Short mmCIF file of C-alpha atoms and ligand atoms in Angstrom, two decimals:
data_model
loop_
_atom_site.label_atom_id
_atom_site.label_comp_id
_atom_site.label_asym_id
_atom_site.label_seq_id
_atom_site.Cartn_x
_atom_site.Cartn_y
_atom_site.Cartn_z
CA MET A 1 -18.03 17.59 0.97
CA ALA A 2 -18.87 15.05 3.70
CA ILE A 3 -16.82 11.89 3.68
CA PRO A 4 -19.01 8.94 3.19
CA ASP A 5 -19.85 6.35 5.91
CA SER A 6 -17.73 3.55 3.94
CA GLU A 7 -14.62 5.78 4.00
CA LEU A 8 -14.68 7.31 7.45
CA ILE A 9 -16.14 4.40 9.51
CA LEU A 10 -17.43 5.23 12.96
CA ASN A 11 -18.53 2.76 15.53
CA LYS A 12 -21.99 3.17 17.17
CA ASP A 13 -20.50 5.19 20.13
CA GLY A 14 -18.92 7.64 17.72
CA SER A 15 -15.36 6.25 18.03
CA ILE A 16 -13.13 5.57 15.03
CA TYR A 17 -13.45 2.16 13.45
CA HIS A 18 -10.16 0.29 14.39
CA LEU A 19 -8.58 2.35 17.13
CA ASN A 20 -11.92 2.50 18.80
CA LEU A 21 -11.03 6.05 20.08
CA LEU A 22 -13.00 9.26 20.34
CA PRO A 23 -11.36 12.57 19.61
CA ASP A 24 -11.08 13.38 23.36
CA HIS A 25 -8.71 10.41 23.78
CA ILE A 26 -5.97 12.04 21.70
CA SER A 27 -3.32 14.09 23.49
CA ASP A 28 -1.06 16.24 21.42
CA THR A 29 1.84 13.88 22.11
CA ILE A 30 1.31 10.05 21.30
CA ILE A 31 3.65 7.30 22.17
CA THR A 32 3.27 4.16 20.17
CA VAL A 33 4.57 0.70 20.83
CA GLY A 34 4.26 -2.47 18.82
CA ASP A 35 3.49 -4.94 21.46
CA PRO A 36 0.17 -4.49 23.11
CA ASP A 37 1.63 -5.84 26.46
CA ARG A 38 4.14 -3.00 26.24
CA VAL A 39 1.44 -0.31 26.81
CA PRO A 40 1.27 -0.94 30.52
CA SER A 41 5.24 -0.66 30.54
CA VAL A 42 4.65 2.80 29.52
CA SER A 43 1.58 3.71 31.56
CA GLN A 44 3.00 2.18 34.62
CA HIS A 45 5.04 5.46 34.90
CA PHE A 46 1.97 7.59 34.61
CA ASP A 47 0.74 9.62 37.71
CA SER A 48 -2.86 8.50 36.69
CA ILE A 49 -4.55 6.50 33.90
CA GLU A 50 -7.95 7.96 32.94
CA THR A 51 -8.78 5.53 29.99
CA VAL A 52 -8.10 2.09 28.90
CA ILE A 53 -9.37 0.82 25.59
CA GLN A 54 -8.68 -2.19 23.42
CA LYS A 55 -9.63 -3.37 20.04
CA ARG A 56 -7.65 -6.02 18.20
CA GLU A 57 -3.89 -5.12 18.57
CA PHE A 58 -4.68 -1.44 19.32
CA VAL A 59 -4.42 -1.11 23.04
CA THR A 60 -4.71 2.44 24.22
CA HIS A 61 -4.07 4.06 27.70
CA VAL A 62 -4.63 7.80 28.33
CA GLY A 63 -3.31 9.39 31.42
CA TYR A 64 -1.00 11.95 32.89
CA TYR A 65 2.79 11.79 33.12
CA ARG A 66 4.21 14.52 35.47
CA GLY A 67 1.09 16.60 34.89
CA LYS A 68 1.25 16.16 31.04
CA ARG A 69 -1.59 14.35 29.30
CA LEU A 70 -0.20 11.45 27.05
CA THR A 71 -1.83 8.73 24.86
CA VAL A 72 -0.03 5.48 24.47
CA ILE A 73 -1.23 3.12 21.73
CA SER A 74 0.10 -0.29 20.61
CA THR A 75 0.00 -0.84 16.83
CA GLY A 76 0.91 -4.50 16.24
CA MET A 77 3.64 -5.17 13.58
CA GLY A 78 4.08 -3.76 10.02
CA THR A 79 3.39 -0.73 7.93
CA ASP A 80 -0.13 -2.05 7.01
CA ASN A 81 -1.07 -1.17 10.67
CA ILE A 82 0.87 2.09 10.48
CA ASP A 83 -1.62 3.06 7.57
CA ILE A 84 -4.57 2.55 9.90
CA LEU A 85 -2.88 4.19 12.88
CA LEU A 86 -1.90 7.37 11.17
CA ASN A 87 -5.07 7.77 9.08
CA GLU A 88 -7.32 7.22 12.08
CA LEU A 89 -5.30 9.36 14.51
CA ASP A 90 -5.26 12.15 11.93
CA ALA A 91 -8.93 11.73 11.37
CA LEU A 92 -9.63 12.06 15.10
CA VAL A 93 -8.05 15.52 15.13
CA ASN A 94 -8.48 16.79 11.65
CA ILE A 95 -11.98 15.57 10.71
CA ASP A 96 -15.23 16.86 12.27
CA PHE A 97 -16.95 13.70 12.96
CA VAL A 98 -20.37 15.46 13.02
CA THR A 99 -20.17 17.23 9.64
CA ARG A 100 -17.62 14.46 8.32
CA GLU A 101 -15.75 17.33 6.78
CA PRO A 102 -11.95 17.98 7.01
CA ARG A 103 -11.04 20.81 9.23
CA SER A 104 -9.78 24.04 7.48
CA LEU A 105 -6.07 24.66 7.24
CA GLU A 106 -6.22 27.17 10.04
CA GLU A 107 -7.94 24.60 12.41
CA ARG A 108 -5.52 21.72 11.55
CA ILE A 109 -3.73 20.04 14.36
CA ASN A 110 -0.22 18.74 14.19
CA LEU A 111 0.38 15.78 16.51
CA ARG A 112 3.83 14.61 17.89
CA ILE A 113 3.97 11.01 17.36
CA ILE A 114 6.83 8.90 18.96
CA ARG A 115 7.48 5.45 17.97
CA VAL A 116 9.30 3.33 20.73
CA GLY A 117 10.17 0.00 19.22
CA THR A 118 12.71 -2.82 18.81
CA SER A 119 15.05 -3.26 16.05
CA GLY A 120 17.97 -5.28 14.76
CA ALA A 121 21.39 -3.58 13.94
CA LEU A 122 22.92 -4.20 10.46
CA GLN A 123 26.38 -2.82 11.35
CA ALA A 124 28.95 -4.36 13.62
CA ASP A 125 29.55 -1.06 15.46
CA ILE A 126 25.95 -0.64 16.61
CA PRO A 127 25.97 -2.73 19.78
CA VAL A 128 23.05 -4.77 21.20
CA GLY A 129 21.63 -2.78 23.94
CA SER A 130 22.09 0.68 22.42
CA HIS A 131 19.40 3.08 21.46
CA LEU A 132 19.09 4.46 17.93
CA VAL A 133 16.94 7.49 16.62
CA THR A 134 16.04 7.11 12.92
CA GLU A 135 17.22 10.09 10.64
CA HIS A 136 16.05 8.53 7.30
CA ALA A 137 13.77 5.58 6.87
CA VAL A 138 13.90 3.44 3.65
CA GLY A 139 10.77 1.60 3.10
CA LEU A 140 11.00 -1.79 1.29
CA ASP A 141 7.27 -2.36 1.94
CA SER A 142 4.65 -1.47 -0.71
CA LEU A 143 2.67 1.28 1.21
CA MET A 144 3.90 4.13 -0.81
CA GLN A 145 2.86 2.51 -4.01
CA PHE A 146 -0.53 3.87 -2.98
CA TYR A 147 0.05 7.57 -1.96
CA PRO A 148 1.71 10.38 -3.91
CA LEU A 149 4.67 10.95 -1.38
CA VAL A 150 7.01 13.66 -2.42
CA GLU A 151 10.59 12.76 -1.71
CA THR A 152 13.67 15.09 -1.89
CA GLY A 153 16.52 14.62 -4.33
CA LEU A 154 18.73 12.65 -1.70
CA GLU A 155 15.82 10.46 -0.69
CA VAL A 156 15.01 9.67 -4.36
CA GLU A 157 18.75 8.89 -5.13
CA VAL A 158 19.22 6.68 -2.11
CA ALA A 159 15.95 4.69 -2.82
CA ARG A 160 16.97 4.30 -6.56
CA GLU A 161 20.36 3.03 -5.73
CA ILE A 162 18.93 0.46 -3.25
CA GLN A 163 16.49 -0.62 -5.84
CA GLN A 164 19.27 -1.13 -8.39
CA SER A 165 21.56 -2.98 -5.93
CA LEU A 166 18.70 -5.42 -4.95
CA GLN A 167 17.39 -5.55 -8.43
CA LEU A 168 13.99 -4.90 -7.08
CA ASP A 169 10.96 -4.40 -9.52
CA TYR A 170 9.85 -1.40 -7.49
CA ARG A 171 11.49 1.66 -6.19
CA PRO A 172 11.65 1.68 -2.28
CA TYR A 173 10.78 4.99 -0.53
CA CYS A 174 13.07 7.01 1.50
CA VAL A 175 11.91 9.85 4.00
CA ARG A 176 13.84 11.99 6.48
CA GLY A 177 12.00 12.38 9.73
CA SER A 178 11.34 15.44 11.85
CA ASP A 179 14.69 17.14 12.73
CA LEU A 180 13.02 18.88 15.77
CA LEU A 181 11.79 15.73 17.41
CA ARG A 182 15.03 13.78 16.65
CA GLU A 183 16.87 16.40 18.38
CA GLN A 184 14.42 16.60 21.34
CA LEU A 185 13.96 12.83 21.90
CA GLY A 186 17.04 11.32 20.38
CA ALA A 187 19.82 13.38 22.18
CA GLY A 188 22.76 11.11 22.94
CA MET A 189 21.41 8.19 20.90
CA ILE A 190 22.96 6.67 17.80
CA ALA A 191 21.65 8.48 14.74
CA GLY A 192 20.94 6.05 11.98
CA ASN A 193 19.15 5.29 8.68
CA THR A 194 16.54 2.49 9.24
CA LEU A 195 15.41 -0.05 6.67
CA THR A 196 11.66 -0.97 7.18
CA CYS A 197 10.98 -4.42 5.95
CA PRO A 198 7.87 -6.19 5.00
CA GLY A 199 8.58 -9.07 7.19
CA PHE A 200 10.96 -10.36 9.91
CA TYR A 201 12.54 -13.41 8.06
CA GLY A 202 13.26 -13.26 4.34
CA PRO A 203 12.92 -9.54 4.04
CA GLN A 204 15.56 -9.02 6.71
CA GLY A 205 17.69 -11.79 5.29
CA ARG A 206 16.93 -14.55 8.02
CA VAL A 207 17.21 -18.06 6.83
CA LEU A 208 15.35 -20.81 8.68
CA ARG A 209 14.12 -23.42 6.28
CA LEU A 210 13.51 -21.16 3.22
CA ASP A 211 16.22 -20.02 0.78
CA LEU A 212 16.41 -16.36 -0.04
CA ARG A 213 15.97 -14.89 -3.46
CA LEU A 214 18.96 -12.67 -2.68
CA PRO A 215 21.35 -14.73 -0.65
CA THR A 216 23.65 -11.82 -0.16
CA LEU A 217 20.92 -9.44 1.15
CA ILE A 218 22.51 -8.65 4.55
CA GLN A 219 25.95 -8.01 3.07
CA GLN A 220 24.42 -5.70 0.27
CA PHE A 221 22.61 -3.71 2.95
CA GLN A 222 25.75 -3.62 5.12
CA GLN A 223 27.88 -2.36 2.27
CA PHE A 224 25.41 0.09 0.88
CA ARG A 225 26.86 3.60 0.68
CA HIS A 226 25.65 6.80 -0.87
CA GLN A 227 27.89 9.84 -1.03
CA SER A 228 26.33 13.34 -1.14
CA ALA A 229 27.17 16.98 0.06
CA GLU A 230 25.57 15.89 3.22
CA GLY A 231 28.11 13.23 3.73
CA GLU A 232 28.01 9.43 3.69
CA PHE A 233 24.79 7.57 4.04
CA ARG A 234 24.71 4.07 5.20
CA LEU A 235 21.91 1.75 6.52
CA THR A 236 22.06 0.98 10.16
CA ASN A 237 19.09 -1.16 11.31
CA PHE A 238 16.12 -3.21 10.42
CA GLU A 239 12.54 -3.02 11.67
CA MET A 240 8.98 -3.15 10.29
CA GLU A 241 7.17 0.16 10.74
CA THR A 242 9.36 3.40 10.82
CA ALA A 243 9.05 4.24 7.01
CA GLY A 244 5.31 4.11 7.02
CA TYR A 245 5.36 6.40 10.04
CA TYR A 246 7.75 8.93 8.46
CA ALA A 247 6.09 8.96 5.07
CA LEU A 248 2.45 9.29 6.38
CA GLY A 249 3.60 11.75 9.04
CA ARG A 250 5.06 14.10 6.19
CA MET A 251 1.90 13.71 4.07
CA LEU A 252 -0.50 14.49 6.94
CA GLY A 253 1.71 17.01 8.64
CA HIS A 254 2.43 15.40 11.82
CA GLU A 255 5.84 15.41 13.57
CA VAL A 256 7.04 11.86 13.84
CA VAL A 257 10.19 10.30 15.45
CA SER A 258 11.21 6.58 15.68
CA LEU A 259 13.42 5.45 18.59
CA ASN A 260 14.78 2.01 18.41
CA ALA A 261 15.93 -0.42 21.12
CA ILE A 262 18.63 -2.49 19.43
CA VAL A 263 17.99 -6.14 20.56
CA ALA A 264 19.85 -7.97 17.73
CA ASN A 265 22.97 -7.47 15.77
CA ARG A 266 23.07 -9.16 12.33
CA ALA A 267 26.84 -8.68 11.80
CA SER A 268 27.78 -10.62 15.10
CA GLY A 269 24.72 -12.86 15.19
CA GLU A 270 23.94 -11.63 18.86
CA PHE A 271 20.52 -11.30 20.41
CA ALA A 272 20.08 -9.37 23.68
CA THR A 273 19.60 -11.53 26.65
CA ASN A 274 18.07 -8.44 28.41
CA SER A 275 15.90 -7.30 25.51
CA GLU A 276 13.09 -6.25 27.96
CA ALA A 277 15.47 -4.04 29.85
CA VAL A 278 16.81 -2.45 26.71
CA ILE A 279 13.26 -1.44 25.62
CA ASN A 280 12.13 -0.41 29.18
CA ASP A 281 15.22 1.85 29.48
CA LEU A 282 14.16 3.39 26.16
CA ILE A 283 10.68 3.95 27.43
CA ALA A 284 11.86 5.57 30.61
CA LYS A 285 14.27 7.87 28.60
CA THR A 286 11.46 8.72 26.16
CA LEU A 287 9.10 9.65 28.96
CA ALA A 288 11.59 11.83 30.65
CA ARG A 289 12.08 13.84 27.45
CA VAL A 290 8.38 14.31 26.32
N1 URA B 1 12.68 -6.17 15.00
C1 URA B 1 12.87 -6.35 13.83
O1 URA B 1 12.06 -6.14 12.85
N2 URA B 1 14.11 -7.01 13.46
C2 URA B 1 15.01 -7.38 14.30
O2 URA B 1 16.00 -7.97 14.11
C3 URA B 1 14.65 -7.01 15.73
C4 URA B 1 13.45 -6.44 16.02
#
């Protein structure tokens, strides 16, 4: 059945509503960054740039890197934007914009989506300036209250225990990312379990002028452990998007990996004086591996 105009919204030029992109703008590998100003930091390495498009915080450059066509897109911050990003990217490759029908299973395209973003370490042994690849992402945001995500036993157990320890009214969600992409892109990086938070301050235990409902939030996250046959699970770092990527990537059938430039350490109270260099190194490393 054709998807109605109100659900699959196309602009006058046929591009998808928020991303403002046409199917032809999508390469099979997509690199995403949060900050729109960081898109040129990726595309400056390209041999050539064929397209530059912007709408709101979604800036896209399409070009070639060492002969390989790549699309780099900025997303802004938060899993609400990742809901838009993943649904619209998927629509661009897996819905026929003329008939408005989803493509058949045989025609379906699986994208490789690589998030390159900044993050704060929770544990003292994860230094500022390091690069971390996310194995499991735990979402403290509400995005998965709206989708029937299927989680494995370990994922459900971890999420339940975090809910109990924080006395949350809802169960967070936990998703393991693509093993293949993690091995390809995260080689030599610290492997960690990332907490995706619905905010930078209170939800990450930062106090400026507002008190926290849970004053010991940081310590609880730092001390959280889950033992299973797969070993010990601990939480390593904070950011604001990864769990949305991993959950929607699993549901839509795309390979997703989150690479984190560690710019803060919440155990030591440090913030990287060279945060731009830390992220730029991660961008260069990522491009060399795509
Ligand atoms: N991004 C976050 O969300 N938190 C940090 O501490 C650093 C970057």
